[in-house]
Amino acid sequence: PALYVIASGFVFGMVHTQINSINWVSFLTTGVFGLILGTLAWKTNNTFYTMLTHTLYNGIIVMGILANL
């Protein structure tokens, strides 16, 4: 299972990085977040917590973007 978590974290980072401007920092941070989500799904055997964590993370990002407008 650990190999699948690593692979899914890598794919998560690739899918969530903008193609027109590949930024390694963005790719790595998003990949690490994918690893965290994969580990959470693996350990809890439940996708609810991963979806909740992803939603909260996206909400924090949106609030940060809106705060800088």
mmCIF file with all atom_site columns, C-alpha atoms in Angstrom:
data_model
loop_
_atom_site.group_PDB
_atom_site.id
_atom_site.type_symbol
_atom_site.label_atom_id
_atom_site.label_alt_id
_atom_site.label_comp_id
_atom_site.label_asym_id
_atom_site.label_entity_id
_atom_site.label_seq_id
_atom_site.pdbx_PDB_ins_code
_atom_site.Cartn_x
_atom_site.Cartn_y
_atom_site.Cartn_z
_atom_site.occupancy
_atom_site.B_iso_or_equiv
_atom_site.pdbx_formal_charge
_atom_site.auth_seq_id
_atom_site.auth_comp_id
_atom_site.auth_asym_id
_atom_site.auth_atom_id
_atom_site.pdbx_PDB_model_num
ATOM 1  C CA . PRO A 1 1  ? 0.000   0.000  0.000   1.00 0.00 ? 1  PRO A CA 1
ATOM 2  C CA . ALA A 1 2  ? 2.841   2.466  0.670   1.00 0.00 ? 2  ALA A CA 1
ATOM 3  C CA . LEU A 1 3  ? 3.910   2.357  -2.982  1.00 0.00 ? 3  LEU A CA 1
ATOM 4  C CA . TYR A 1 4  ? 0.366   3.186  -4.061  1.00 0.00 ? 4  TYR A CA 1
ATOM 5  C CA . VAL A 1 5  ? 0.217   6.117  -1.628  1.00 0.00 ? 5  VAL A CA 1
ATOM 6  C CA . ILE A 1 6  ? 3.508   7.476  -3.013  1.00 0.00 ? 6  ILE A CA 1
ATOM 7  C CA . ALA A 1 7  ? 2.354   6.988  -6.606  1.00 0.00 ? 7  ALA A CA 1
ATOM 8  C CA . SER A 1 8  ? -1.002  8.637  -5.952  1.00 0.00 ? 8  SER A CA 1
ATOM 9  C CA . GLY A 1 9  ? 0.699   11.573 -4.216  1.00 0.00 ? 9  GLY A CA 1
ATOM 10 C CA . PHE A 1 10 ? 2.916   12.025 -7.270  1.00 0.00 ? 10 PHE A CA 1
ATOM 11 C CA . VAL A 1 11 ? -0.067  11.876 -9.622  1.00 0.00 ? 11 VAL A CA 1
ATOM 12 C CA . PHE A 1 12 ? -2.017  14.260 -7.364  1.00 0.00 ? 12 PHE A CA 1
ATOM 13 C CA . GLY A 1 13 ? 0.862   16.746 -7.594  1.00 0.00 ? 13 GLY A CA 1
ATOM 14 C CA . MET A 1 14 ? 1.021   16.411 -11.377 1.00 0.00 ? 14 MET A CA 1
ATOM 15 C CA . VAL A 1 15 ? -2.722  16.809 -11.889 1.00 0.00 ? 15 VAL A CA 1
ATOM 16 C CA . HIS A 1 16 ? -3.002  19.815 -9.581  1.00 0.00 ? 16 HIS A CA 1
ATOM 17 C CA . THR A 1 17 ? -0.054  21.721 -11.101 1.00 0.00 ? 17 THR A CA 1
ATOM 18 C CA . GLN A 1 18 ? -0.827  24.143 -13.916 1.00 0.00 ? 18 GLN A CA 1
ATOM 19 C CA . ILE A 1 19 ? 0.612   22.907 -17.183 1.00 0.00 ? 19 ILE A CA 1
ATOM 20 C CA . ASN A 1 20 ? 1.403   26.344 -18.613 1.00 0.00 ? 20 ASN A CA 1
ATOM 21 C CA . SER A 1 21 ? 3.607   27.299 -15.672 1.00 0.00 ? 21 SER A CA 1
ATOM 22 C CA . ILE A 1 22 ? 5.231   24.308 -14.032 1.00 0.00 ? 22 ILE A CA 1
ATOM 23 C CA . ASN A 1 23 ? 6.446   25.477 -10.660 1.00 0.00 ? 23 ASN A CA 1
ATOM 24 C CA . TRP A 1 24 ? 8.501   22.886 -8.758  1.00 0.00 ? 24 TRP A CA 1
ATOM 25 C CA . VAL A 1 25 ? 7.595   24.360 -5.376  1.00 0.00 ? 25 VAL A CA 1
ATOM 26 C CA . SER A 1 26 ? 3.901   24.117 -6.209  1.00 0.00 ? 26 SER A CA 1
ATOM 27 C CA . PHE A 1 27 ? 4.374   20.597 -7.551  1.00 0.00 ? 27 PHE A CA 1
ATOM 28 C CA . LEU A 1 28 ? 6.245   19.455 -4.431  1.00 0.00 ? 28 LEU A CA 1
ATOM 29 C CA . THR A 1 29 ? 3.859   21.025 -1.930  1.00 0.00 ? 29 THR A CA 1
ATOM 30 C CA . THR A 1 30 ? 0.852   19.651 -3.773  1.00 0.00 ? 30 THR A CA 1
ATOM 31 C CA . GLY A 1 31 ? 2.538   16.253 -4.050  1.00 0.00 ? 31 GLY A CA 1
ATOM 32 C CA . VAL A 1 32 ? 3.219   16.216 -0.304  1.00 0.00 ? 32 VAL A CA 1
ATOM 33 C CA . PHE A 1 33 ? -0.410  17.148 0.296   1.00 0.00 ? 33 PHE A CA 1
ATOM 34 C CA . GLY A 1 34 ? -1.366  14.228 -1.951  1.00 0.00 ? 34 GLY A CA 1
ATOM 35 C CA . LEU A 1 35 ? 0.834   11.951 0.169   1.00 0.00 ? 35 LEU A CA 1
ATOM 36 C CA . ILE A 1 36 ? -0.902  13.220 3.289   1.00 0.00 ? 36 ILE A CA 1
ATOM 37 C CA . LEU A 1 37 ? -4.338  12.594 1.772   1.00 0.00 ? 37 LEU A CA 1
ATOM 38 C CA . GLY A 1 38 ? -3.283  9.144  0.573   1.00 0.00 ? 38 GLY A CA 1
ATOM 39 C CA . THR A 1 39 ? -1.918  8.222  3.974   1.00 0.00 ? 39 THR A CA 1
ATOM 40 C CA . LEU A 1 40 ? -5.075  9.508  5.636   1.00 0.00 ? 40 LEU A CA 1
ATOM 41 C CA . ALA A 1 41 ? -7.251  7.399  3.327   1.00 0.00 ? 41 ALA A CA 1
ATOM 42 C CA . TRP A 1 42 ? -5.052  4.354  3.869   1.00 0.00 ? 42 TRP A CA 1
ATOM 43 C CA . LYS A 1 43 ? -4.927  4.615  7.656   1.00 0.00 ? 43 LYS A CA 1
ATOM 44 C CA . THR A 1 44 ? -8.612  5.480  8.182   1.00 0.00 ? 44 THR A CA 1
ATOM 45 C CA . ASN A 1 45 ? -9.948  3.304  5.338   1.00 0.00 ? 45 ASN A CA 1
ATOM 46 C CA . ASN A 1 46 ? -12.413 6.116  4.710   1.00 0.00 ? 46 ASN A CA 1
ATOM 47 C CA . THR A 1 47 ? -12.488 8.759  1.977   1.00 0.00 ? 47 THR A CA 1
ATOM 48 C CA . PHE A 1 48 ? -14.713 11.136 3.949   1.00 0.00 ? 48 PHE A CA 1
ATOM 49 C CA . TYR A 1 49 ? -11.756 12.479 5.926   1.00 0.00 ? 49 TYR A CA 1
ATOM 50 C CA . THR A 1 50 ? -9.679  12.982 2.799   1.00 0.00 ? 50 THR A CA 1
ATOM 51 C CA . MET A 1 51 ? -12.496 14.902 1.113   1.00 0.00 ? 51 MET A CA 1
ATOM 52 C CA . LEU A 1 52 ? -13.019 17.007 4.233   1.00 0.00 ? 52 LEU A CA 1
ATOM 53 C CA . THR A 1 53 ? -9.290  17.758 4.487   1.00 0.00 ? 53 THR A CA 1
ATOM 54 C CA . HIS A 1 54 ? -9.127  18.646 0.784   1.00 0.00 ? 54 HIS A CA 1
ATOM 55 C CA . THR A 1 55 ? -12.146 20.967 1.144   1.00 0.00 ? 55 THR A CA 1
ATOM 56 C CA . LEU A 1 56 ? -10.651 22.718 4.180   1.00 0.00 ? 56 LEU A CA 1
ATOM 57 C CA . TYR A 1 57 ? -7.306  23.099 2.403   1.00 0.00 ? 57 TYR A CA 1
ATOM 58 C CA . ASN A 1 58 ? -8.984  24.600 -0.667  1.00 0.00 ? 58 ASN A CA 1
ATOM 59 C CA . GLY A 1 59 ? -10.984 26.938 1.569   1.00 0.00 ? 59 GLY A CA 1
ATOM 60 C CA . ILE A 1 60 ? -7.814  28.182 3.240   1.00 0.00 ? 60 ILE A CA 1
ATOM 61 C CA . ILE A 1 61 ? -6.222  28.795 -0.169  1.00 0.00 ? 61 ILE A CA 1
ATOM 62 C CA . VAL A 1 62 ? -9.278  30.715 -1.401  1.00 0.00 ? 62 VAL A CA 1
ATOM 63 C CA . MET A 1 63 ? -9.383  32.854 1.758   1.00 0.00 ? 63 MET A CA 1
ATOM 64 C CA . GLY A 1 64 ? -5.694  33.643 1.305   1.00 0.00 ? 64 GLY A CA 1
ATOM 65 C CA . ILE A 1 65 ? -6.256  34.673 -2.309  1.00 0.00 ? 65 ILE A CA 1
ATOM 66 C CA . LEU A 1 66 ? -9.260  36.819 -1.387  1.00 0.00 ? 66 LEU A CA 1
ATOM 67 C CA . ALA A 1 67 ? -7.354  38.476 1.475   1.00 0.00 ? 67 ALA A CA 1
ATOM 68 C CA . ASN A 1 68 ? -4.740  39.721 -0.991  1.00 0.00 ? 68 ASN A CA 1
ATOM 69 C CA . LEU A 1 69 ? -7.258  41.322 -3.386  1.00 0.00 ? 69 LEU A CA 1
#
